[in-house]
PQR file of N, CA, C, O and H, with PARSE charges and radii, in Angstrom:
ATOM      1  N   UNK A   1      50.327  -3.842 -21.744 -0.4000 1.5000
ATOM      2  CA  UNK A   1      50.998  -4.602 -22.756 -0.0000 2.0000
ATOM      3  C   UNK A   1      51.554  -3.632 -23.798  0.5500 1.7000
ATOM      4  O   UNK A   1      50.918  -2.631 -24.130 -0.5500 1.4000
ATOM      5  N   UNK A   2      52.711  -3.932 -24.295 -0.4000 1.5000
ATOM      6  CA  UNK A   2      53.370  -3.061 -25.261 -0.0000 2.0000
ATOM      7  C   UNK A   2      52.632  -3.071 -26.590  0.5500 1.7000
ATOM      8  O   UNK A   2      51.958  -4.040 -26.941 -0.5500 1.4000
ATOM      9  H   UNK A   2      53.228  -4.745 -24.026  0.4000 1.0000
ATOM     10  N   UNK A   3      52.773  -1.965 -27.326 -0.4000 1.5000
ATOM     11  CA  UNK A   3      52.146  -1.863 -28.638 -0.0000 2.0000
ATOM     12  C   UNK A   3      52.731  -2.890 -29.605  0.5500 1.7000
ATOM     13  O   UNK A   3      52.018  -3.452 -30.436 -0.5500 1.4000
ATOM     14  H   UNK A   3      53.320  -1.177 -27.042  0.4000 1.0000
ATOM     15  N   UNK A   4      54.027  -3.123 -29.485 -0.4000 1.5000
ATOM     16  CA  UNK A   4      54.693  -4.064 -30.376 -0.0000 2.0000
ATOM     17  C   UNK A   4      55.528  -5.027 -29.542  0.5500 1.7000
ATOM     18  O   UNK A   4      56.108  -4.653 -28.523 -0.5500 1.4000
ATOM     19  H   UNK A   4      54.605  -2.666 -28.810  0.4000 1.0000
ATOM     20  N   UNK A   5      55.573  -6.248 -29.990 -0.4000 1.5000
ATOM     21  CA  UNK A   5      56.417  -7.246 -29.337 -0.0000 2.0000
ATOM     22  C   UNK A   5      57.774  -7.242 -30.019  0.5500 1.7000
ATOM     23  O   UNK A   5      57.864  -7.059 -31.233 -0.5500 1.4000
ATOM     24  H   UNK A   5      55.102  -6.552 -30.818  0.4000 1.0000
ATOM     25  N   UNK A   6      58.819  -7.440 -29.249 -0.4000 1.5000
ATOM     26  CA  UNK A   6      60.145  -7.358 -29.834 -0.0000 2.0000
ATOM     27  C   UNK A   6      60.872  -8.700 -29.865  0.5500 1.7000
ATOM     28  O   UNK A   6      62.077  -8.740 -30.110 -0.5500 1.4000
ATOM     29  H   UNK A   6      58.745  -7.589 -28.263  0.4000 1.0000
ATOM     30  N   UNK A   7      60.167  -9.784 -29.625 -0.4000 1.5000
ATOM     31  CA  UNK A   7      60.808 -11.091 -29.722 -0.0000 2.0000
ATOM     32  C   UNK A   7      59.830 -12.104 -30.307  0.5500 1.7000
ATOM     33  O   UNK A   7      58.612 -11.969 -30.188 -0.5500 1.4000
ATOM     34  H   UNK A   7      59.187  -9.752 -29.427  0.4000 1.0000
ATOM     35  N   UNK A   8      60.398 -13.106 -30.933 -0.4000 1.5000
ATOM     36  CA  UNK A   8      59.609 -14.167 -31.555 -0.0000 2.0000
ATOM     37  C   UNK A   8      60.209 -15.486 -31.132  0.5500 1.7000
ATOM     38  O   UNK A   8      61.429 -15.635 -31.073 -0.5500 1.4000
ATOM     39  H   UNK A   8      61.387 -13.216 -31.029  0.4000 1.0000
ATOM     40  N   UNK A   9      59.351 -16.442 -30.839 -0.4000 1.5000
ATOM     41  CA  UNK A   9      59.837 -17.766 -30.468 -0.0000 2.0000
ATOM     42  C   UNK A   9      59.224 -18.784 -31.408  0.5500 1.7000
ATOM     43  O   UNK A   9      58.015 -18.771 -31.641 -0.5500 1.4000
ATOM     44  H   UNK A   9      58.359 -16.321 -30.887  0.4000 1.0000
ATOM     45  N   UNK A  10      60.037 -19.652 -31.938 -0.4000 1.5000
ATOM     46  CA  UNK A  10      59.557 -20.708 -32.825 -0.0000 2.0000
ATOM     47  C   UNK A  10      59.456 -22.006 -32.038  0.5500 1.7000
ATOM     48  O   UNK A  10      60.320 -22.321 -31.220 -0.5500 1.4000
ATOM     49  H   UNK A  10      61.019 -19.662 -31.749  0.4000 1.0000
ATOM     50  N   UNK A  11      58.390 -22.750 -32.298 -0.4000 1.5000
ATOM     51  CA  UNK A  11      58.163 -24.032 -31.644 -0.0000 2.0000
ATOM     52  C   UNK A  11      58.094 -25.128 -32.712  0.5500 1.7000
ATOM     53  O   UNK A  11      57.633 -24.899 -33.830 -0.5500 1.4000
ATOM     54  H   UNK A  11      57.688 -22.494 -32.963  0.4000 1.0000
ATOM     55  N   UNK A  12      58.558 -26.309 -32.344 -0.4000 1.5000
ATOM     56  CA  UNK A  12      58.265 -27.460 -33.186 -0.0000 2.0000
ATOM     57  C   UNK A  12      56.832 -27.847 -32.889  0.5500 1.7000
ATOM     58  O   UNK A  12      56.256 -27.374 -31.910 -0.5500 1.4000
ATOM     59  H   UNK A  12      58.933 -26.495 -31.436  0.4000 1.0000
ATOM     60  N   UNK A  13      56.258 -28.678 -33.696 -0.4000 1.5000
ATOM     61  CA  UNK A  13      54.885 -29.110 -33.469 -0.0000 2.0000
ATOM     62  C   UNK A  13      54.763 -29.842 -32.131  0.5500 1.7000
ATOM     63  O   UNK A  13      53.775 -29.678 -31.416 -0.5500 1.4000
ATOM     64  H   UNK A  13      56.726 -29.063 -34.491  0.4000 1.0000
ATOM     65  N   UNK A  14      55.767 -30.645 -31.802 -0.4000 1.5000
ATOM     66  CA  UNK A  14      55.761 -31.374 -30.527 -0.0000 2.0000
ATOM     67  C   UNK A  14      55.845 -30.405 -29.344  0.5500 1.7000
ATOM     68  O   UNK A  14      55.116 -30.559 -28.364 -0.5500 1.4000
ATOM     69  H   UNK A  14      56.570 -30.778 -32.384  0.4000 1.0000
ATOM     70  N   UNK A  15      56.723 -29.417 -29.432 -0.4000 1.5000
ATOM     71  CA  UNK A  15      56.851 -28.432 -28.357 -0.0000 2.0000
ATOM     72  C   UNK A  15      55.561 -27.631 -28.187  0.5500 1.7000
ATOM     73  O   UNK A  15      55.152 -27.328 -27.066 -0.5500 1.4000
ATOM     74  H   UNK A  15      57.315 -29.292 -30.228  0.4000 1.0000
ATOM     75  N   UNK A  16      54.932 -27.295 -29.302 -0.4000 1.5000
ATOM     76  CA  UNK A  16      53.675 -26.557 -29.250 -0.0000 2.0000
ATOM     77  C   UNK A  16      52.600 -27.388 -28.553  0.5500 1.7000
ATOM     78  O   UNK A  16      51.850 -26.868 -27.727 -0.5500 1.4000
ATOM     79  H   UNK A  16      55.264 -27.541 -30.212  0.4000 1.0000
ATOM     80  N   UNK A  17      52.524 -28.680 -28.887 -0.4000 1.5000
ATOM     81  CA  UNK A  17      51.543 -29.571 -28.262 -0.0000 2.0000
ATOM     82  C   UNK A  17      51.788 -29.665 -26.758  0.5500 1.7000
ATOM     83  O   UNK A  17      50.844 -29.646 -25.969 -0.5500 1.4000
ATOM     84  H   UNK A  17      53.133 -29.102 -29.558  0.4000 1.0000
ATOM     85  N   UNK A  18      53.056 -29.766 -26.365 -0.4000 1.5000
ATOM     86  CA  UNK A  18      53.387 -29.834 -24.937 -0.0000 2.0000
ATOM     87  C   UNK A  18      53.000 -28.541 -24.231  0.5500 1.7000
ATOM     88  O   UNK A  18      52.466 -28.569 -23.122 -0.5500 1.4000
ATOM     89  H   UNK A  18      53.823 -29.782 -27.006  0.4000 1.0000
ATOM     90  N   UNK A  19      53.268 -27.416 -24.870 -0.4000 1.5000
ATOM     91  CA  UNK A  19      52.911 -26.115 -24.294 -0.0000 2.0000
ATOM     92  C   UNK A  19      51.398 -25.990 -24.138  0.5500 1.7000
ATOM     93  O   UNK A  19      50.917 -25.482 -23.125 -0.5500 1.4000
ATOM     94  H   UNK A  19      53.701 -27.393 -25.770  0.4000 1.0000
ATOM     95  N   UNK A  20      50.657 -26.448 -25.126 -0.4000 1.5000
ATOM     96  CA  UNK A  20      49.199 -26.417 -25.053 -0.0000 2.0000
ATOM     97  C   UNK A  20      48.697 -27.289 -23.910  0.5500 1.7000
ATOM     98  O   UNK A  20      47.760 -26.911 -23.207 -0.5500 1.4000
ATOM     99  H   UNK A  20      51.048 -26.861 -25.948  0.4000 1.0000
ATOM    100  N   UNK A  21      49.311 -28.447 -23.720 -0.4000 1.5000
ATOM    101  CA  UNK A  21      48.913 -29.354 -22.633 -0.0000 2.0000
ATOM    102  C   UNK A  21      49.157 -28.707 -21.273  0.5500 1.7000
ATOM    103  O   UNK A  21      48.321 -28.805 -20.375 -0.5500 1.4000
ATOM    104  H   UNK A  21      50.072 -28.754 -24.291  0.4000 1.0000
ATOM    105  N   UNK A  22      50.295 -28.050 -21.124 -0.4000 1.5000
ATOM    106  CA  UNK A  22      50.610 -27.358 -19.868 -0.0000 2.0000
ATOM    107  C   UNK A  22      49.577 -26.264 -19.606  0.5500 1.7000
ATOM    108  O   UNK A  22      49.074 -26.129 -18.490 -0.5500 1.4000
ATOM    109  H   UNK A  22      50.974 -27.970 -21.854  0.4000 1.0000
ATOM    110  N   UNK A  23      49.264 -25.485 -20.640 -0.4000 1.5000
ATOM    111  CA  UNK A  23      48.269 -24.415 -20.489 -0.0000 2.0000
ATOM    112  C   UNK A  23      46.899 -24.979 -20.141  0.5500 1.7000
ATOM    113  O   UNK A  23      46.194 -24.428 -19.295 -0.5500 1.4000
ATOM    114  H   UNK A  23      49.672 -25.594 -21.546  0.4000 1.0000
ATOM    115  N   UNK A  24      46.520 -26.072 -20.787 -0.4000 1.5000
ATOM    116  CA  UNK A  24      45.227 -26.698 -20.533 -0.0000 2.0000
ATOM    117  C   UNK A  24      45.138 -27.198 -19.083  0.5500 1.7000
ATOM    118  O   UNK A  24      44.124 -27.001 -18.414 -0.5500 1.4000
ATOM    119  H   UNK A  24      47.092 -26.520 -21.474  0.4000 1.0000
ATOM    120  N   UNK A  25      46.196 -27.836 -18.615 -0.4000 1.5000
ATOM    121  CA  UNK A  25      46.204 -28.322 -17.225 -0.0000 2.0000
ATOM    122  C   UNK A  25      46.093 -27.173 -16.225  0.5500 1.7000
ATOM    123  O   UNK A  25      45.417 -27.296 -15.204 -0.5500 1.4000
ATOM    124  H   UNK A  25      47.019 -27.995 -19.159  0.4000 1.0000
ATOM    125  N   UNK A  26      46.757 -26.062 -16.520 -0.4000 1.5000
ATOM    126  CA  UNK A  26      46.689 -24.902 -15.634 -0.0000 2.0000
ATOM    127  C   UNK A  26      45.262 -24.343 -15.587  0.5500 1.7000
ATOM    128  O   UNK A  26      44.777 -23.963 -14.522 -0.5500 1.4000
ATOM    129  H   UNK A  26      47.307 -25.962 -17.349  0.4000 1.0000
ATOM    130  N   UNK A  27      44.603 -24.294 -16.729 -0.4000 1.5000
ATOM    131  CA  UNK A  27      43.215 -23.822 -16.779 -0.0000 2.0000
ATOM    132  C   UNK A  27      42.314 -24.752 -15.975  0.5500 1.7000
ATOM    133  O   UNK A  27      41.458 -24.288 -15.222 -0.5500 1.4000
ATOM    134  H   UNK A  27      44.997 -24.603 -17.595  0.4000 1.0000
ATOM    135  N   UNK A  28      42.503 -26.063 -16.130 -0.4000 1.5000
ATOM    136  CA  UNK A  28      41.704 -27.025 -15.363 -0.0000 2.0000
ATOM    137  C   UNK A  28      41.959 -26.887 -13.867  0.5500 1.7000
ATOM    138  O   UNK A  28      41.028 -26.971 -13.066 -0.5500 1.4000
ATOM    139  H   UNK A  28      43.199 -26.439 -16.742  0.4000 1.0000
ATOM    140  N   UNK A  29      43.217 -26.676 -13.489 -0.4000 1.5000
ATOM    141  CA  UNK A  29      43.572 -26.502 -12.075 -0.0000 2.0000
ATOM    142  C   UNK A  29      42.875 -25.261 -11.515  0.5500 1.7000
ATOM    143  O   UNK A  29      42.381 -25.277 -10.387 -0.5500 1.4000
ATOM    144  H   UNK A  29      43.973 -26.608 -14.140  0.4000 1.0000
ATOM    145  N   UNK A  30      42.838 -24.193 -12.301 -0.4000 1.5000
ATOM    146  CA  UNK A  30      42.185 -22.957 -11.867 -0.0000 2.0000
ATOM    147  C   UNK A  30      40.673 -23.156 -11.716  0.5500 1.7000
ATOM    148  O   UNK A  30      40.073 -22.651 -10.768 -0.5500 1.4000
ATOM    149  H   UNK A  30      43.239 -24.180 -13.217  0.4000 1.0000
ATOM    150  N   UNK A  31      40.065 -23.882 -12.636 -0.4000 1.5000
ATOM    151  CA  UNK A  31      38.626 -24.166 -12.535 -0.0000 2.0000
ATOM    152  C   UNK A  31      38.322 -25.000 -11.289  0.5500 1.7000
ATOM    153  O   UNK A  31      37.327 -24.764 -10.604 -0.5500 1.4000
ATOM    154  H   UNK A  31      40.552 -24.292 -13.407  0.4000 1.0000
ATOM    155  N   UNK A  32      39.173 -25.961 -11.005 -0.4000 1.5000
ATOM    156  CA  UNK A  32      38.970 -26.798  -9.821 -0.0000 2.0000
ATOM    157  C   UNK A  32      39.056 -25.952  -8.551  0.5500 1.7000
ATOM    158  O   UNK A  32      38.266 -26.136  -7.625 -0.5500 1.4000
ATOM    159  H   UNK A  32      39.982 -26.153 -11.561  0.4000 1.0000
ATOM    160  N   UNK A  33      40.017 -25.025  -8.508 -0.4000 1.5000
ATOM    161  CA  UNK A  33      40.128 -24.139  -7.346 -0.0000 2.0000
ATOM    162  C   UNK A  33      38.872 -23.289  -7.193  0.5500 1.7000
ATOM    163  O   UNK A  33      38.395 -23.077  -6.078 -0.5500 1.4000
ATOM    164  H   UNK A  33      40.659 -24.875  -9.260  0.4000 1.0000
ATOM    165  N   UNK A  34      38.334 -22.800  -8.312 -0.4000 1.5000
ATOM    166  CA  UNK A  34      37.114 -21.993  -8.257 -0.0000 2.0000
ATOM    167  C   UNK A  34      35.942 -22.817  -7.746  0.5500 1.7000
ATOM    168  O   UNK A  34      35.128 -22.319  -6.969 -0.5500 1.4000
ATOM    169  H   UNK A  34      38.721 -22.971  -9.218  0.4000 1.0000
ATOM    170  N   UNK A  35      35.847 -24.073  -8.174 -0.4000 1.5000
ATOM    171  CA  UNK A  35      34.775 -24.947  -7.701 -0.0000 2.0000
ATOM    172  C   UNK A  35      34.922 -25.221  -6.205  0.5500 1.7000
ATOM    173  O   UNK A  35      33.932 -25.227  -5.473 -0.5500 1.4000
ATOM    174  H   UNK A  35      36.509 -24.477  -8.806  0.4000 1.0000
ATOM    175  N   UNK A  36      36.152 -25.445  -5.750 -0.4000 1.5000
ATOM    176  CA  UNK A  36      36.391 -25.680  -4.327 -0.0000 2.0000
ATOM    177  C   UNK A  36      36.032 -24.446  -3.502  0.5500 1.7000
ATOM    178  O   UNK A  36      35.462 -24.560  -2.417 -0.5500 1.4000
ATOM    179  H   UNK A  36      36.956 -25.440  -6.344  0.4000 1.0000
ATOM    180  N   UNK A  37      36.371 -23.262  -4.026 -0.4000 1.5000
ATOM    181  CA  UNK A  37      36.033 -22.017  -3.341 -0.0000 2.0000
ATOM    182  C   UNK A  37      34.524 -21.869  -3.230  0.5500 1.7000
ATOM    183  O   UNK A  37      34.010 -21.515  -2.169 -0.5500 1.4000
ATOM    184  H   UNK A  37      36.835 -23.170  -4.907  0.4000 1.0000
ATOM    185  N   UNK A  38      33.818 -22.135  -4.310 -0.4000 1.5000
ATOM    186  CA  UNK A  38      32.359 -22.039  -4.298 -0.0000 2.0000
ATOM    187  C   UNK A  38      31.769 -23.016  -3.279  0.5500 1.7000
ATOM    188  O   UNK A  38      30.862 -22.655  -2.529 -0.5500 1.4000
ATOM    189  H   UNK A  38      34.236 -22.423  -5.171  0.4000 1.0000
ATOM    190  N   UNK A  39      32.277 -24.246  -3.250 -0.4000 1.5000
ATOM    191  CA  UNK A  39      31.778 -25.247  -2.306 -0.0000 2.0000
ATOM    192  C   UNK A  39      32.048 -24.817  -0.861  0.5500 1.7000
ATOM    193  O   UNK A  39      31.208 -25.005   0.020 -0.5500 1.4000
ATOM    194  H   UNK A  39      33.013 -24.539  -3.860  0.4000 1.0000
ATOM    195  N   UNK A  40      33.228 -24.239  -0.630 -0.4000 1.5000
ATOM    196  CA  UNK A  40      33.573 -23.776   0.717 -0.0000 2.0000
ATOM    197  C   UNK A  40      32.632 -22.650   1.154  0.5500 1.7000
ATOM    198  O   UNK A  40      32.174 -22.618   2.296 -0.5500 1.4000
ATOM    199  H   UNK A  40      33.911 -24.086  -1.345  0.4000 1.0000
ATOM    200  N   UNK A  41      32.351 -21.729   0.229 -0.4000 1.5000
ATOM    201  CA  UNK A  41      31.443 -20.619   0.544 -0.0000 2.0000
ATOM    202  C   UNK A  41      30.029 -21.144   0.820  0.5500 1.7000
ATOM    203  O   UNK A  41      29.362 -20.666   1.738 -0.5500 1.4000
ATOM    204  H   UNK A  41      32.723 -21.755  -0.699  0.4000 1.0000
ATOM    205  N   UNK A  42      29.575 -22.111   0.043 -0.4000 1.5000
ATOM    206  CA  UNK A  42      28.244 -22.683   0.246 -0.0000 2.0000
ATOM    207  C   UNK A  42      28.152 -23.358   1.610  0.5500 1.7000
ATOM    208  O   UNK A  42      27.132 -23.266   2.293 -0.5500 1.4000
ATOM    209  H   UNK A  42      30.117 -22.499  -0.703  0.4000 1.0000
ATOM    210  N   UNK A  43      29.233 -24.039   1.998 -0.4000 1.5000
ATOM    211  CA  UNK A  43      29.241 -24.718   3.297 -0.0000 2.0000
ATOM    212  C   UNK A  43      29.166 -23.692   4.432  0.5500 1.7000
ATOM    213  O   UNK A  43      28.449 -23.900   5.411 -0.5500 1.4000
ATOM    214  H   UNK A  43      30.062 -24.113   1.443  0.4000 1.0000
ATOM    215  N   UNK A  44      29.904 -22.589   4.302 -0.4000 1.5000
ATOM    216  CA  UNK A  44      29.911 -21.558   5.342 -0.0000 2.0000
ATOM    217  C   UNK A  44      28.603 -20.782   5.405  0.5500 1.7000
ATOM    218  O   UNK A  44      28.263 -20.233   6.452 -0.5500 1.4000
ATOM    219  H   UNK A  44      30.486 -22.420   3.507  0.4000 1.0000
ATOM    220  N   UNK A  45      27.871 -20.728   4.308 -0.4000 1.5000
ATOM    221  CA  UNK A  45      26.628 -19.955   4.282 -0.0000 2.0000
ATOM    222  C   UNK A  45      25.393 -20.857   4.297  0.5500 1.7000
ATOM    223  O   UNK A  45      24.293 -20.417   3.964 -0.5500 1.4000
ATOM    224  H   UNK A  45      28.148 -21.174   3.457  0.4000 1.0000
ATOM    225  N   UNK A  46      25.577 -22.102   4.680 -0.4000 1.5000
ATOM    226  CA  UNK A  46      24.473 -23.075   4.711 -0.0000 2.0000
ATOM    227  C   UNK A  46      23.756 -23.094   3.364  0.5500 1.7000
ATOM    228  O   UNK A  46      22.553 -22.846   3.272 -0.5500 1.4000
ATOM    229  H   UNK A  46      26.470 -22.460   4.950  0.4000 1.0000
ATOM    230  N   UNK A  47      24.532 -23.397   2.323 -0.4000 1.5000
ATOM    231  CA  UNK A  47      24.052 -23.478   0.940 -0.0000 2.0000
ATOM    232  C   UNK A  47      23.462 -22.171   0.434  0.5500 1.7000
ATOM    233  O   UNK A  47      22.498 -22.165  -0.332 -0.5500 1.4000
ATOM    234  H   UNK A  47      25.509 -23.599   2.398  0.4000 1.0000
ATOM    235  N   UNK A  48      24.052 -21.063   0.873 -0.4000 1.5000
ATOM    236  CA  UNK A  48      23.651 -19.758   0.355 -0.0000 2.0000
ATOM    237  C   UNK A  48      22.466 -19.130   1.058  0.5500 1.7000
ATOM    238  O   UNK A  48      22.030 -18.049   0.663 -0.5500 1.4000
ATOM    239  H   UNK A  48      24.835 -21.068   1.495  0.4000 1.0000
ATOM    240  N   UNK A  49      21.927 -19.772   2.090 -0.4000 1.5000
ATOM    241  CA  UNK A  49      20.733 -19.250   2.747 -0.0000 2.0000
ATOM    242  C   UNK A  49      21.046 -18.277   3.880  0.5500 1.7000
ATOM    243  O   UNK A  49      20.185 -17.483   4.259 -0.5500 1.4000
ATOM    244  H   UNK A  49      22.282 -20.650   2.411  0.4000 1.0000
ATOM    245  N   UNK A  50      22.257 -18.323   4.425 -0.4000 1.5000
ATOM    246  CA  UNK A  50      22.636 -17.457   5.539 -0.0000 2.0000
ATOM    247  C   UNK A  50      23.894 -16.702   5.148  0.5500 1.7000
ATOM    248  O   UNK A  50      24.857 -17.306   4.674 -0.5500 1.4000
ATOM    249  H   UNK A  50      22.957 -18.968   4.117  0.4000 1.0000
ATOM    250  N   UNK A  51      23.899 -15.388   5.341 -0.4000 1.5000
ATOM    251  CA  UNK A  51      25.088 -14.604   5.020 -0.0000 2.0000
ATOM    252  C   UNK A  51      26.205 -14.933   5.989  0.5500 1.7000
ATOM    253  O   UNK A  51      25.961 -15.246   7.154 -0.5500 1.4000
ATOM    254  H   UNK A  51      23.117 -14.897   5.726  0.4000 1.0000
ATOM    255  N   UNK A  52      27.433 -14.860   5.498 -0.4000 1.5000
ATOM    256  CA  UNK A  52      28.599 -15.141   6.330 -0.0000 2.0000
ATOM    257  C   UNK A  52      29.723 -14.193   5.948  0.5500 1.7000
ATOM    258  O   UNK A  52      30.134 -14.143   4.789 -0.5500 1.4000
ATOM    259  H   UNK A  52      27.631 -14.606   4.552  0.4000 1.0000
ATOM    260  N   UNK A  53      30.218 -13.443   6.923 -0.4000 1.5000
ATOM    261  CA  UNK A  53      31.328 -12.525   6.694 -0.0000 2.0000
ATOM    262  C   UNK A  53      32.566 -13.326   6.317  0.5500 1.7000
ATOM    263  O   UNK A  53      33.348 -12.908   5.462 -0.5500 1.4000
ATOM    264  H   UNK A  53      29.884 -13.484   7.865  0.4000 1.0000
ATOM    265  N   UNK A  54      32.741 -14.474   6.955 -0.4000 1.5000
ATOM    266  CA  UNK A  54      33.897 -15.322   6.658 -0.0000 2.0000
ATOM    267  C   UNK A  54      33.856 -15.795   5.203  0.5500 1.7000
ATOM    268  O   UNK A  54      34.883 -15.799   4.524 -0.5500 1.4000
ATOM    269  H   UNK A  54      32.107 -14.813   7.650  0.4000 1.0000
ATOM    270  N   UNK A  55      32.682 -16.189   4.725 -0.4000 1.5000
ATOM    271  CA  UNK A  55      32.537 -16.657   3.344 -0.0000 2.0000
ATOM    272  C   UNK A  55      32.790 -15.526   2.363  0.5500 1.7000
ATOM    273  O   UNK A  55      33.403 -15.747   1.319 -0.5500 1.4000
ATOM    274  H   UNK A  55      31.848 -16.185   5.276  0.4000 1.0000
ATOM    275  N   UNK A  56      32.336 -14.327   2.674 -0.4000 1.5000
ATOM    276  CA  UNK A  56      32.533 -13.182   1.782 -0.0000 2.0000
ATOM    277  C   UNK A  56      34.006 -12.829   1.624  0.5500 1.7000
ATOM    278  O   UNK A  56      34.414 -12.297   0.591 -0.5500 1.4000
ATOM    279  H   UNK A  56      31.838 -14.148   3.523  0.4000 1.0000
ATOM    280  N   UNK A  57      34.803 -13.126   2.648 -0.4000 1.5000
ATOM    281  CA  UNK A  57      36.223 -12.779   2.621 -0.0000 2.0000
ATOM    282  C   UNK A  57      37.106 -13.810   1.948  0.5500 1.7000
ATOM    283  O   UNK A  57      38.294 -13.556   1.747 -0.5500 1.4000
ATOM    284  H   UNK A  57      34.472 -13.558   3.487  0.4000 1.0000
ATOM    285  N   UNK A  58      36.562 -14.974   1.592 -0.4000 1.5000
ATOM    286  CA  UNK A  58      37.374 -16.018   0.974 -0.0000 2.0000
ATOM    287  C   UNK A  58      37.759 -15.651  -0.453  0.5500 1.7000
ATOM    288  O   UNK A  58      36.973 -15.050  -1.186 -0.5500 1.4000
ATOM    289  H   UNK A  58      35.598 -15.181   1.756  0.4000 1.0000
ATOM    290  N   UNK A  59      38.979 -16.020  -0.836 -0.4000 1.5000
ATOM    291  CA  UNK A  59      39.464 -15.818  -2.199 -0.0000 2.0000
ATOM    292  C   UNK A  59      40.073 -17.115  -2.703  0.5500 1.7000
ATOM    293  O   UNK A  59      40.167 -18.084  -1.949 -0.5500 1.4000
ATOM    294  H   UNK A  59      39.617 -16.508  -0.240  0.4000 1.0000
ATOM    295  N   UNK A  60      40.492 -17.152  -3.971 -0.4000 1.5000
ATOM    296  CA  UNK A  60      41.114 -18.351  -4.528 -0.0000 2.0000
ATOM    297  C   UNK A  60      42.415 -18.700  -3.791  0.5500 1.7000
ATOM    298  O   UNK A  60      42.822 -19.862  -3.776 -0.5500 1.4000
ATOM    299  H   UNK A  60      40.416 -16.365  -4.583  0.4000 1.0000
ATOM    300  N   UNK A  61      43.064 -17.709  -3.185 -0.4000 1.5000
ATOM    301  CA  UNK A  61      44.284 -17.982  -2.427 -0.0000 2.0000
ATOM    302  C   UNK A  61      44.010 -18.804  -1.173  0.5500 1.7000
ATOM    303  O   UNK A  61      44.920 -19.419  -0.616 -0.5500 1.4000
ATOM    304  H   UNK A  61      42.733 -16.765  -3.197  0.4000 1.0000
ATOM    305  N   UNK A  62      42.743 -18.812  -0.728 -0.4000 1.5000
ATOM    306  CA  UNK A  62      42.384 -19.567   0.472 -0.0000 2.0000
ATOM    307  C   UNK A  62      42.103 -21.035   0.179  0.5500 1.7000
ATOM    308  O   UNK A  62      41.849 -21.810   1.101 -0.5500 1.4000
ATOM    309  H   UNK A  62      42.005 -18.313  -1.180  0.4000 1.0000
ATOM    310  N   UNK A  63      42.144 -21.424  -1.090 -0.4000 1.5000
ATOM    311  CA  UNK A  63      41.854 -22.793  -1.497 -0.0000 2.0000
ATOM    312  C   UNK A  63      43.173 -23.490  -1.784  0.5500 1.7000
ATOM    313  O   UNK A  63      44.030 -22.956  -2.488 -0.5500 1.4000
ATOM    314  H   UNK A  63      42.351 -20.794  -1.839  0.4000 1.0000
ATOM    315  N   UNK A  64      43.330 -24.702  -1.229 -0.4000 1.5000
ATOM    316  CA  UNK A  64      44.572 -25.443  -1.444 -0.0000 2.0000
ATOM    317  C   UNK A  64      44.600 -26.059  -2.845  0.5500 1.7000
ATOM    318  O   UNK A  64      43.553 -26.264  -3.460 -0.5500 1.4000
ATOM    319  H   UNK A  64      42.633 -25.137  -0.657  0.4000 1.0000
ATOM    320  N   UNK A  65      45.783 -26.346  -3.334 -0.4000 1.5000
ATOM    321  CA  UNK A  65      45.955 -26.920  -4.662 -0.0000 2.0000
ATOM    322  C   UNK A  65      45.768 -28.436  -4.674  0.5500 1.7000
ATOM    323  O   UNK A  65      45.748 -29.042  -5.746 -0.5500 1.4000
ATOM    324  H   UNK A  65      46.633 -26.180  -2.835  0.4000 1.0000
ATOM    325  N   UNK A  66      45.632 -29.051  -3.516 -0.4000 1.5000
ATOM    326  CA  UNK A  66      45.490 -30.508  -3.479 -0.0000 2.0000
ATOM    327  C   UNK A  66      44.146 -30.950  -3.968  0.5500 1.7000
ATOM    328  O   UNK A  66      43.865 -32.148  -4.001 -0.5500 1.4000
ATOM    329  H   UNK A  66      45.648 -28.559  -2.645  0.4000 1.0000
TER
END
């Protein structure tokens, strides 16, 4: 990241609220993907009791957005 920023953007209060809502939804979507990944890994490892190479290789990219 640069030491100094060279642009400024002004928002109305309504635009700021909309931007915050978009950011909040993205954070929730990311948390849901992480939960789905954890559940998938638990299923592959029989609830964490058996190691699985397939489970170790899973990433958030392997989880669908649906």
